[in-house]
Short mmCIF file of C-alpha atoms in Angstrom, two decimals:
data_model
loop_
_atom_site.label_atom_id
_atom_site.label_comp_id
_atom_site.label_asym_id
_atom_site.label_seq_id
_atom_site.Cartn_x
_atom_site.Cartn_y
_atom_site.Cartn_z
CA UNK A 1 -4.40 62.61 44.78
CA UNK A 2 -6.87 61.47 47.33
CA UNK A 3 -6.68 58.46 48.35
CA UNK A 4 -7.84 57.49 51.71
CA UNK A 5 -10.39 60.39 51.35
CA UNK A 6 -13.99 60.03 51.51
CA UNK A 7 -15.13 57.80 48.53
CA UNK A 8 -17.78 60.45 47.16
CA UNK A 9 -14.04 62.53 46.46
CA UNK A 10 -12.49 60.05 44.83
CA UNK A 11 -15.41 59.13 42.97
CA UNK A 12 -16.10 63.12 41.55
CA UNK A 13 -12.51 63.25 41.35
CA UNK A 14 -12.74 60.65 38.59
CA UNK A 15 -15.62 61.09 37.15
CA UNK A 16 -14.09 64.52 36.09
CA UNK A 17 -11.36 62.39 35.00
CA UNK A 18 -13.03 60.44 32.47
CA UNK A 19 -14.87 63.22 31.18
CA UNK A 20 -11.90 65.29 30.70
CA UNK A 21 -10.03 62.79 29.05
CA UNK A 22 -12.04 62.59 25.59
CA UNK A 23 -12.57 66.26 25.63
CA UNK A 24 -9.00 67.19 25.72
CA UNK A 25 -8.26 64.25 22.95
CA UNK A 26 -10.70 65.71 20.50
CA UNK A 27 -10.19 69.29 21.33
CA UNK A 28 -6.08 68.53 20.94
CA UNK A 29 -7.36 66.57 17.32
CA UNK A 30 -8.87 69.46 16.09
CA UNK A 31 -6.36 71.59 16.83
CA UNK A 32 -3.70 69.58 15.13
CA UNK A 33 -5.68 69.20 12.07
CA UNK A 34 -5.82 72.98 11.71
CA UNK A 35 -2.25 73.71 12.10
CA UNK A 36 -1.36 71.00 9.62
CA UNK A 37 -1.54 71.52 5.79
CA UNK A 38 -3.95 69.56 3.78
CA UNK A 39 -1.31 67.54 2.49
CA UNK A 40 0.57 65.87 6.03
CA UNK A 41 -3.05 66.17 7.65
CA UNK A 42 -3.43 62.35 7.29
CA UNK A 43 0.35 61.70 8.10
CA UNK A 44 0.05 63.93 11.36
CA UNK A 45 -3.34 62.80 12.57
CA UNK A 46 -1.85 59.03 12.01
CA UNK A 47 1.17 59.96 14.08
CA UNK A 48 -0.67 61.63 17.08
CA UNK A 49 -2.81 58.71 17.47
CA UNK A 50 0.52 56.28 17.20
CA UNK A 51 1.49 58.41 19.71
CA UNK A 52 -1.12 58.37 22.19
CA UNK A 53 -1.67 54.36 22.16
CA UNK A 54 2.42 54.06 22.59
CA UNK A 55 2.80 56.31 25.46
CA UNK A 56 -0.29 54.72 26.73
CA UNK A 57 1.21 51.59 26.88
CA UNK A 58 4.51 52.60 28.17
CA UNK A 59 3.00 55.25 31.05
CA UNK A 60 1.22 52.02 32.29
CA UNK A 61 3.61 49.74 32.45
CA UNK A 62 5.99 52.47 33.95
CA UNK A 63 3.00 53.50 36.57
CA UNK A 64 2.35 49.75 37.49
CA UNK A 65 5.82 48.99 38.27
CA UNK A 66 5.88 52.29 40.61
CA UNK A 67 2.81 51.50 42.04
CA UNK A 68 4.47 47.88 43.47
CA UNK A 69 7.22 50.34 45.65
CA UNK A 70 5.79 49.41 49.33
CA UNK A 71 8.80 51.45 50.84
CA UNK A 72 7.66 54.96 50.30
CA UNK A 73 6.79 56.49 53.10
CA UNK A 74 6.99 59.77 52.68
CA UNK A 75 4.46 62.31 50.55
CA UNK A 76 5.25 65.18 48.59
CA UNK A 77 1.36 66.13 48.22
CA UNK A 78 0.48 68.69 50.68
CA UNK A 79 -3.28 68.26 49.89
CA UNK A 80 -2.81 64.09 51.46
CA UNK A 81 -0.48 63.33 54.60
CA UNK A 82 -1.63 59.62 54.96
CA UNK A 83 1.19 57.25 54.97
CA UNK A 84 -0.11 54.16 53.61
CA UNK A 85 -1.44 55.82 50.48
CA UNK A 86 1.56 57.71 49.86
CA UNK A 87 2.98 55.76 46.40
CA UNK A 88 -0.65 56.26 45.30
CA UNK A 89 -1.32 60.41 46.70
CA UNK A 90 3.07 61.33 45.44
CA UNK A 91 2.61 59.71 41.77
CA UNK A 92 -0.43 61.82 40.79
CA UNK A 93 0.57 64.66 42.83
CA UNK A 94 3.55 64.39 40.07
CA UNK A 95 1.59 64.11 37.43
CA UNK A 96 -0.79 66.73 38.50
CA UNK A 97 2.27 68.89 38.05
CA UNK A 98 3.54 67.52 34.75
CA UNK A 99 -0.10 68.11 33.30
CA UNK A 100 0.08 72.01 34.53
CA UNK A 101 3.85 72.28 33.48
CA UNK A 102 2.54 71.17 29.97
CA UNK A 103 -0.48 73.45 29.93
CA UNK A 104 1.80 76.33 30.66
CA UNK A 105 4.24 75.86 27.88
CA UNK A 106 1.26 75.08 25.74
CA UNK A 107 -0.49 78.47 25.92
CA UNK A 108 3.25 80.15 26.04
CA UNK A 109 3.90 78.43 22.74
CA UNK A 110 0.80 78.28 20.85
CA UNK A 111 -0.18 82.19 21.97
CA UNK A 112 3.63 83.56 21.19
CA UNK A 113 2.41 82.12 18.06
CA UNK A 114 -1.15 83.70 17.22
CA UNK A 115 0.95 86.89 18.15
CA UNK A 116 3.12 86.38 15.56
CA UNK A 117 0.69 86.01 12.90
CA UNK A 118 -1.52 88.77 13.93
CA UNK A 119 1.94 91.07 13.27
CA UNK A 120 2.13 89.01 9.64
#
């Protein structure tokens, strides 16, 4: 989200990244294996990690072939005008909202839940 910005930014920028990346896998691990039974545990814990390496794959692939459009010239991130690093500033500005979008329904979901075992 900010490219063309001073490089100590982008550098703390992903260096939070990479940090949050593993915590959020384990933390989302741990979480699965407790809603689970014991008996699809092994089956679930197999699927979410089938899961991540597939969409891995795919989001890159998908990603890289945005990432070659040289015609956008336009941004939709407020936080980064700069036109030549538009593609770059627009696709994680989208996925900055697609992560925050998912956190959202996630604590919707998984607290309209808790509530509905405390009442059990």
């Amino acid at each position: 989200m900010f490219t063309g910005f001073s490089l100590w930014l982008v550098a703390a920028a992903v260096f939070v990244a990479y940090i949050g990346f593993p915590l959020l896998q384990s933390a989302t691990a741990n979480l699965l294996s407790t809603l689970l039974d014991r008996q699809t545990t092994g089956i679930g814990m197999g699927l979410f990690n089938l899961c991540n390496f597939i969409s891995g794959a795919f989001s890159s692939a998908i990603f890289g072939s945005l990432l070659d459009t040289t015609s956008v010239t336009y941004s939709i991130n407020p936080l980064n005008p700069h036109g030549p690093h538009s593609i770059y500033s627009n696709l994680y500005f989208a996925l900055s909202l697609i992560a925050v979008v998912a956190l959202v329904l996630f604590l919707w979901i998984y607290y309209d839940r808790s509530k509905k075992n405390d009442y059990d």
